[in-house]
mmCIF file of N, CA and C in Angstrom:
data_model
loop_
_atom_site.group_PDB
_atom_site.id
_atom_site.type_symbol
_atom_site.label_atom_id
_atom_site.label_comp_id
_atom_site.label_asym_id
_atom_site.label_seq_id
_atom_site.Cartn_x
_atom_site.Cartn_y
_atom_site.Cartn_z
ATOM 1 N N MET A 51 50.516 -26.471 -3.087
ATOM 2 C CA MET A 51 48.975 -26.839 -2.774
ATOM 3 C C MET A 51 48.859 -24.514 -2.376
ATOM 4 N N SER A 52 47.544 -24.855 -3.055
ATOM 5 C CA SER A 52 47.100 -23.889 -3.949
ATOM 6 C C SER A 52 45.629 -22.691 -2.826
ATOM 7 N N GLU A 53 46.608 -22.050 -2.104
ATOM 8 C CA GLU A 53 46.007 -21.321 -0.935
ATOM 9 C C GLU A 53 44.230 -21.024 -1.486
ATOM 10 N N SER A 54 42.960 -21.353 -0.385
ATOM 11 C CA SER A 54 41.773 -20.532 -1.247
ATOM 12 C C SER A 54 41.281 -20.329 -0.090
ATOM 13 N N THR A 55 40.842 -19.197 0.210
ATOM 14 C CA THR A 55 40.391 -18.513 1.610
ATOM 15 C C THR A 55 38.061 -18.600 1.756
ATOM 16 N N PRO A 56 37.857 -18.847 2.096
ATOM 17 C CA PRO A 56 36.954 -19.244 1.845
ATOM 18 C C PRO A 56 36.266 -17.868 1.609
ATOM 19 N N THR A 57 34.989 -18.160 0.983
ATOM 20 C CA THR A 57 34.785 -17.088 0.835
ATOM 21 C C THR A 57 33.145 -16.766 2.072
ATOM 22 N N ALA A 58 32.887 -15.451 2.207
ATOM 23 C CA ALA A 58 31.483 -16.136 3.057
ATOM 24 C C ALA A 58 30.151 -15.530 2.059
ATOM 25 N N PRO A 59 29.372 -15.422 2.879
ATOM 26 C CA PRO A 59 27.783 -15.440 2.152
ATOM 27 C C PRO A 59 28.186 -13.466 1.998
ATOM 28 N N VAL A 60 27.438 -12.976 0.744
ATOM 29 C CA VAL A 60 27.521 -11.420 1.206
ATOM 30 C C VAL A 60 26.094 -10.836 1.584
ATOM 31 N N ALA A 61 25.704 -10.237 2.343
ATOM 32 C CA ALA A 61 24.447 -9.912 3.434
ATOM 33 C C ALA A 61 23.972 -8.801 1.263
ATOM 34 N N ARG A 62 22.633 -9.992 1.636
ATOM 35 C CA ARG A 62 21.683 -8.489 0.449
ATOM 36 C C ARG A 62 21.943 -7.536 0.648
ATOM 37 N N THR A 63 21.462 -5.694 0.332
ATOM 38 C CA THR A 63 20.679 -5.178 1.125
ATOM 39 C C THR A 63 19.821 -4.609 0.805
ATOM 40 N N THR A 64 19.833 -4.958 -0.892
ATOM 41 C CA THR A 64 18.628 -4.454 -1.952
ATOM 42 C C THR A 64 17.744 -5.358 -1.493
ATOM 43 N N ARG A 65 16.836 -5.205 -2.075
ATOM 44 C CA ARG A 65 15.488 -6.361 -1.427
ATOM 45 C C ARG A 65 15.200 -6.360 -3.498
ATOM 46 N N PRO A 66 14.527 -7.762 -3.742
ATOM 47 C CA PRO A 66 14.112 -8.729 -4.569
ATOM 48 C C PRO A 66 13.221 -7.477 -5.655
ATOM 49 N N VAL A 67 13.789 -7.627 -6.655
ATOM 50 C CA VAL A 67 12.888 -6.725 -7.830
ATOM 51 C C VAL A 67 11.342 -6.759 -7.570
ATOM 52 N N SER A 68 11.009 -7.814 -7.907
ATOM 53 C CA SER A 68 9.201 -8.241 -6.824
ATOM 54 C C SER A 68 9.742 -7.256 -6.091
ATOM 55 N N GLU A 69 9.085 -7.647 -5.040
ATOM 56 C CA GLU A 69 9.145 -7.537 -3.665
ATOM 57 C C GLU A 69 9.169 -5.643 -3.613
ATOM 58 N N SER A 70 10.500 -4.979 -4.300
ATOM 59 C CA SER A 70 10.084 -3.780 -3.854
ATOM 60 C C SER A 70 8.758 -2.744 -5.154
ATOM 61 N N LEU A 71 8.783 -3.916 -5.831
ATOM 62 C CA LEU A 71 7.842 -3.488 -6.757
ATOM 63 C C LEU A 71 6.438 -4.155 -6.301
ATOM 64 N N LEU A 72 5.955 -4.858 -5.370
ATOM 65 C CA LEU A 72 5.104 -5.183 -4.814
ATOM 66 C C LEU A 72 4.682 -3.593 -3.679
ATOM 67 N N ASN A 73 6.663 -3.424 -2.881
ATOM 68 C CA ASN A 73 5.483 -2.532 -2.123
ATOM 69 C C ASN A 73 5.409 -0.947 -2.534
ATOM 70 N N GLU A 74 6.184 -0.730 -3.302
ATOM 71 C CA GLU A 74 5.112 0.431 -4.436
ATOM 72 C C GLU A 74 4.330 0.006 -4.776
ATOM 73 N N LYS A 75 3.599 -0.561 -5.399
ATOM 74 C CA LYS A 75 2.757 -0.329 -5.664
ATOM 75 C C LYS A 75 0.694 -0.414 -4.008
ATOM 76 N N TRP A 76 1.758 -1.307 -2.735
ATOM 77 C CA TRP A 76 0.907 -0.903 -2.201
ATOM 78 C C TRP A 76 0.959 0.934 -0.888
ATOM 79 N N ASP A 77 2.601 0.792 -1.443
ATOM 80 C CA ASP A 77 2.205 2.415 -1.073
ATOM 81 C C ASP A 77 1.915 3.046 -2.333
ATOM 82 N N ARG A 78 1.645 3.040 -3.410
ATOM 83 C CA ARG A 78 0.312 3.680 -4.449
ATOM 84 C C ARG A 78 -1.207 3.819 -3.838
ATOM 85 N N CYS A 79 -0.985 2.336 -3.800
ATOM 86 C CA CYS A 79 -2.988 2.215 -2.996
ATOM 87 C C CYS A 79 -3.128 2.689 -1.942
ATOM 88 N N LEU A 80 -1.778 3.004 -0.599
ATOM 89 C CA LEU A 80 -2.562 3.261 0.462
ATOM 90 C C LEU A 80 -2.873 4.934 0.417
ATOM 91 N N SER A 81 -2.277 5.175 -0.069
ATOM 92 C CA SER A 81 -2.004 6.566 -0.098
ATOM 93 C C SER A 81 -3.434 7.438 -1.259
ATOM 94 N N SER A 82 -3.107 6.547 -2.309
ATOM 95 C CA SER A 82 -4.716 7.067 -2.574
ATOM 96 C C SER A 82 -5.386 6.950 -1.834
ATOM 97 N N MET A 83 -5.776 6.179 -1.450
ATOM 98 C CA MET A 83 -7.437 5.284 -0.511
ATOM 99 C C MET A 83 -7.167 6.724 0.629
ATOM 100 N N LEU A 84 -6.159 6.793 0.991
ATOM 101 C CA LEU A 84 -6.011 7.863 1.897
ATOM 102 C C LEU A 84 -6.456 9.757 0.970
ATOM 103 N N ILE A 85 -6.398 10.174 -0.091
ATOM 104 C CA ILE A 85 -6.053 10.877 -0.860
ATOM 105 C C ILE A 85 -8.006 10.999 -1.398
ATOM 106 N N ARG A 86 -8.319 9.673 -2.330
ATOM 107 C CA ARG A 86 -9.575 9.992 -2.175
ATOM 108 C C ARG A 86 -10.514 9.804 -1.488
ATOM 109 N N SER A 87 -10.279 9.709 -0.987
ATOM 110 C CA SER A 87 -11.381 9.511 0.676
ATOM 111 C C SER A 87 -11.510 10.554 1.601
ATOM 112 N N GLY A 88 -10.241 11.451 1.604
ATOM 113 C CA GLY A 88 -10.387 12.844 2.077
ATOM 114 C C GLY A 88 -11.145 13.833 0.737
ATOM 115 N N LEU A 89 -10.781 13.400 -0.286
ATOM 116 C CA LEU A 89 -11.777 14.393 -1.152
ATOM 117 C C LEU A 89 -12.704 14.378 -1.174
ATOM 118 N N GLY A 90 -13.202 12.878 -0.992
ATOM 119 C CA GLY A 90 -14.909 12.818 -1.390
ATOM 120 C C GLY A 90 -15.981 13.169 0.239
ATOM 121 N N LEU A 91 -14.885 12.592 1.095
ATOM 122 C CA LEU A 91 -15.380 13.454 2.193
ATOM 123 C C LEU A 91 -15.365 14.959 2.700
ATOM 124 N N SER A 92 -14.857 15.348 1.632
ATOM 125 C CA SER A 92 -14.332 16.592 1.675
ATOM 126 C C SER A 92 -15.202 17.379 0.790
ATOM 127 N N PHE A 93 -15.723 16.897 0.352
ATOM 128 C CA PHE A 93 -16.549 17.062 -0.633
ATOM 129 C C PHE A 93 -18.042 17.553 0.205
ATOM 130 N N GLY A 94 -18.093 15.496 0.339
ATOM 131 C CA GLY A 94 -19.412 15.467 0.909
ATOM 132 C C GLY A 94 -19.671 16.401 2.217
ATOM 133 N N ILE A 95 -18.673 16.987 2.799
ATOM 134 C CA ILE A 95 -19.125 17.911 3.969
ATOM 135 C C ILE A 95 -19.901 19.669 3.299
ATOM 136 N N VAL A 96 -19.386 19.410 2.431
ATOM 137 C CA VAL A 96 -19.286 21.074 1.589
ATOM 138 C C VAL A 96 -20.289 20.594 0.945
ATOM 139 N N PHE A 97 -21.107 19.828 1.047
ATOM 140 C CA PHE A 97 -22.242 18.902 0.216
ATOM 141 C C PHE A 97 -23.532 19.698 1.644
ATOM 142 N N SER A 98 -23.151 18.145 2.505
ATOM 143 C CA SER A 98 -23.923 18.631 3.617
ATOM 144 C C SER A 98 -24.818 20.021 4.626
ATOM 145 N N VAL A 99 -23.090 20.708 4.432
ATOM 146 C CA VAL A 99 -23.106 22.168 4.974
ATOM 147 C C VAL A 99 -24.383 23.209 4.350
ATOM 148 N N LEU A 100 -24.125 22.948 2.322
ATOM 149 C CA LEU A 100 -24.519 23.989 1.141
ATOM 150 C C LEU A 100 -25.970 23.439 0.784
ATOM 151 N N LEU A 101 -26.615 22.557 1.023
ATOM 152 C CA LEU A 101 -27.694 21.560 0.448
ATOM 153 C C LEU A 101 -28.853 20.835 1.947
ATOM 154 N N PHE A 102 -27.879 20.426 2.450
ATOM 155 C CA PHE A 102 -28.788 19.170 2.926
ATOM 156 C C PHE A 102 -28.746 19.717 4.442
ATOM 157 N N LYS A 103 -28.620 20.876 4.946
ATOM 158 C CA LYS A 103 -29.229 20.655 6.830
ATOM 159 C C LYS A 103 -28.476 20.397 7.336
ATOM 160 N N ARG A 104 -27.153 20.560 6.607
ATOM 161 C CA ARG A 104 -26.281 19.641 8.153
ATOM 162 C C ARG A 104 -25.889 18.786 8.079
ATOM 163 N N ARG A 105 -27.492 17.674 7.143
ATOM 164 C CA ARG A 105 -27.323 15.942 7.985
ATOM 165 C C ARG A 105 -25.625 15.017 7.787
ATOM 166 N N ALA A 106 -25.685 14.002 8.431
ATOM 167 C CA ALA A 106 -24.429 13.183 8.222
ATOM 168 C C ALA A 106 -24.066 12.369 6.938
ATOM 169 N N TRP A 107 -25.338 12.108 6.503
ATOM 170 C CA TRP A 107 -25.588 10.858 5.347
ATOM 171 C C TRP A 107 -24.165 11.432 3.726
ATOM 172 N N PRO A 108 -24.537 12.609 3.847
ATOM 173 C CA PRO A 108 -23.993 13.009 2.341
ATOM 174 C C PRO A 108 -22.070 13.090 2.567
ATOM 175 N N ALA A 109 -21.579 12.693 3.750
ATOM 176 C CA ALA A 109 -20.278 13.032 4.085
ATOM 177 C C ALA A 109 -20.333 11.817 3.651
ATOM 178 N N THR A 110 -21.144 10.640 4.903
ATOM 179 C CA THR A 110 -21.082 9.242 5.087
ATOM 180 C C THR A 110 -20.807 8.429 2.649
ATOM 181 N N VAL A 111 -21.551 9.381 2.183
ATOM 182 C CA VAL A 111 -21.387 8.508 0.804
ATOM 183 C C VAL A 111 -20.027 8.893 0.159
ATOM 184 N N GLY A 112 -19.516 10.264 0.482
ATOM 185 C CA GLY A 112 -18.672 11.148 -0.649
ATOM 186 C C GLY A 112 -17.373 9.857 0.501
ATOM 187 N N LEU A 113 -16.952 9.966 0.998
ATOM 188 C CA LEU A 113 -16.734 8.738 2.221
ATOM 189 C C LEU A 113 -16.445 7.940 1.138
ATOM 190 N N GLY A 114 -17.772 6.600 1.333
ATOM 191 C CA GLY A 114 -17.377 5.897 0.398
ATOM 192 C C GLY A 114 -16.832 6.133 -0.841
ATOM 193 N N PHE A 115 -17.512 6.548 -1.922
ATOM 194 C CA PHE A 115 -17.273 6.882 -2.553
ATOM 195 C C PHE A 115 -15.678 6.593 -3.034
ATOM 196 N N GLY A 116 -14.970 7.974 -2.528
ATOM 197 C CA GLY A 116 -13.538 7.961 -2.672
ATOM 198 C C GLY A 116 -13.507 6.504 -1.667
ATOM 199 N N ALA A 117 -13.384 5.935 -0.950
ATOM 200 C CA ALA A 117 -13.116 4.856 -0.845
ATOM 201 C C ALA A 117 -12.996 3.709 -2.516
ATOM 202 N N GLY A 118 -13.983 3.088 -2.200
ATOM 203 C CA GLY A 118 -14.557 3.079 -3.386
ATOM 204 C C GLY A 118 -13.760 2.280 -4.586
ATOM 205 N N ARG A 119 -13.805 3.735 -4.945
ATOM 206 C CA ARG A 119 -12.601 4.394 -5.945
ATOM 207 C C ARG A 119 -11.717 3.989 -6.077
ATOM 208 N N ALA A 120 -10.930 4.325 -5.266
ATOM 209 C CA ALA A 120 -9.131 3.829 -4.664
ATOM 210 C C ALA A 120 -9.176 2.339 -4.479
ATOM 211 N N TRP A 121 -10.444 1.330 -4.352
ATOM 212 C CA TRP A 121 -10.780 0.376 -4.296
ATOM 213 C C TRP A 121 -11.108 -0.492 -5.342
ATOM 214 N N GLU A 122 -11.305 -0.066 -6.266
ATOM 215 C CA GLU A 122 -11.570 -0.267 -7.409
ATOM 216 C C GLU A 122 -10.329 -0.434 -7.764
ATOM 217 N N GLU A 123 -9.420 0.552 -8.282
ATOM 218 C CA GLU A 123 -8.254 1.112 -8.408
ATOM 219 C C GLU A 123 -6.557 0.351 -8.265
ATOM 220 N N CYS A 124 -7.177 0.272 -7.199
ATOM 221 C CA CYS A 124 -5.598 0.021 -6.721
ATOM 222 C C CYS A 124 -6.139 -2.390 -6.605
ATOM 223 N N ASP A 125 -7.567 -2.535 -6.952
ATOM 224 C CA ASP A 125 -7.750 -3.561 -7.382
ATOM 225 C C ASP A 125 -7.174 -4.407 -8.591
ATOM 226 N N SER A 126 -7.567 -2.969 -9.333
ATOM 227 C CA SER A 126 -6.990 -3.457 -11.354
ATOM 228 C C SER A 126 -5.598 -3.108 -11.046
ATOM 229 N N SER A 127 -4.428 -2.891 -10.401
ATOM 230 C CA SER A 127 -3.302 -3.014 -10.392
ATOM 231 C C SER A 127 -2.642 -4.214 -9.894
ATOM 232 N N PHE A 128 -3.194 -4.684 -9.525
ATOM 233 C CA PHE A 128 -3.185 -6.632 -8.389
ATOM 234 C C PHE A 128 -3.728 -6.975 -10.065
ATOM 235 N N LYS A 129 -4.431 -7.506 -10.135
ATOM 236 C CA LYS A 129 -5.032 -8.309 -11.529
ATOM 237 C C LYS A 129 -4.265 -7.733 -12.337
ATOM 238 N N HIS A 130 -3.857 -7.024 -12.825
ATOM 239 C CA HIS A 130 -3.891 -6.891 -14.173
ATOM 240 C C HIS A 130 -1.997 -6.121 -13.930
ATOM 241 N N ALA A 131 -1.190 -6.664 -13.248
ATOM 242 C CA ALA A 131 0.482 -6.193 -13.637
ATOM 243 C C ALA A 131 0.777 -6.188 -14.041
ATOM 244 N N ALA A 132 0.816 -7.796 -15.402
ATOM 245 C CA ALA A 132 1.548 -7.740 -16.275
ATOM 246 C C ALA A 132 1.236 -7.148 -17.706
ATOM 247 N N ALA A 133 -0.241 -6.300 -17.859
ATOM 248 C CA ALA A 133 -1.281 -5.889 -18.545
ATOM 249 C C ALA A 133 -0.442 -4.036 -17.964
ATOM 250 N N PRO A 134 -0.128 -3.275 -20.185
ATOM 251 C CA PRO A 134 0.427 -2.332 -19.564
ATOM 252 C C PRO A 134 -0.533 -1.023 -18.680
ATOM 253 N N SER A 135 0.182 -0.210 -18.680
ATOM 254 C CA SER A 135 -1.016 1.252 -18.035
ATOM 255 C C SER A 135 -2.207 1.670 -19.331
ATOM 256 N N LYS A 136 -2.996 2.442 -18.377
ATOM 257 C CA LYS A 136 -4.104 2.659 -19.617
ATOM 258 C C LYS A 136 -4.347 3.666 -18.854
ATOM 259 N N ASP A 137 -4.009 4.461 -17.586
ATOM 260 C CA ASP A 137 -4.314 5.917 -17.494
ATOM 261 C C ASP A 137 -5.590 5.773 -16.880
ATOM 262 N N GLY A 138 -6.204 5.123 -16.501
ATOM 263 C CA GLY A 138 -7.534 5.284 -16.503
ATOM 264 C C GLY A 138 -8.593 4.998 -17.342
ATOM 265 N N LEU A 139 -7.995 4.893 -18.783
ATOM 266 C CA LEU A 139 -9.345 4.551 -19.539
ATOM 267 C C LEU A 139 -9.741 3.931 -19.917
ATOM 268 N N ARG A 140 -10.794 3.966 -20.653
ATOM 269 C CA ARG A 140 -11.724 2.320 -20.130
ATOM 270 C C ARG A 140 -11.832 1.718 -22.477
ATOM 271 N N VAL A 141 -11.298 0.588 -21.909
ATOM 272 C CA VAL A 141 -10.385 0.345 -23.052
ATOM 273 C C VAL A 141 -12.328 -1.029 -23.452
ATOM 274 N N LEU A 142 -12.559 -0.966 -24.168
ATOM 275 C CA LEU A 142 -13.878 -1.643 -24.708
ATOM 276 C C LEU A 142 -13.560 -2.967 -25.019
ATOM 277 N N ARG A 143 -13.725 -4.389 -24.944
ATOM 278 C CA ARG A 143 -13.674 -5.496 -26.079
ATOM 279 C C ARG A 143 -14.447 -6.096 -26.669
ATOM 280 N N PRO A 144 -14.740 -6.615 -27.817
ATOM 281 C CA PRO A 144 -15.557 -6.361 -28.700
ATOM 282 C C PRO A 144 -16.164 -7.613 -27.765
#
């Protein structure tokens, strides 16, 4: 008789490729949201101080524009996962 040793299942130390791709997309989306919102807020504060006599609405509008731009970029990256990246260029379709 041949001796066979039972093999124990090997624990997976790395994540599946699809999960790590999804994690990278979420990381990119969150960092883009923070950066773009911060830039919009800072431009809004500068314009508020220089042009609008320190009103609050330019800072709020800048924050909204930055967050909205990041949201749309993130949404398109999740929707068009299989399509190649166009690096922010708009593609006109007939």
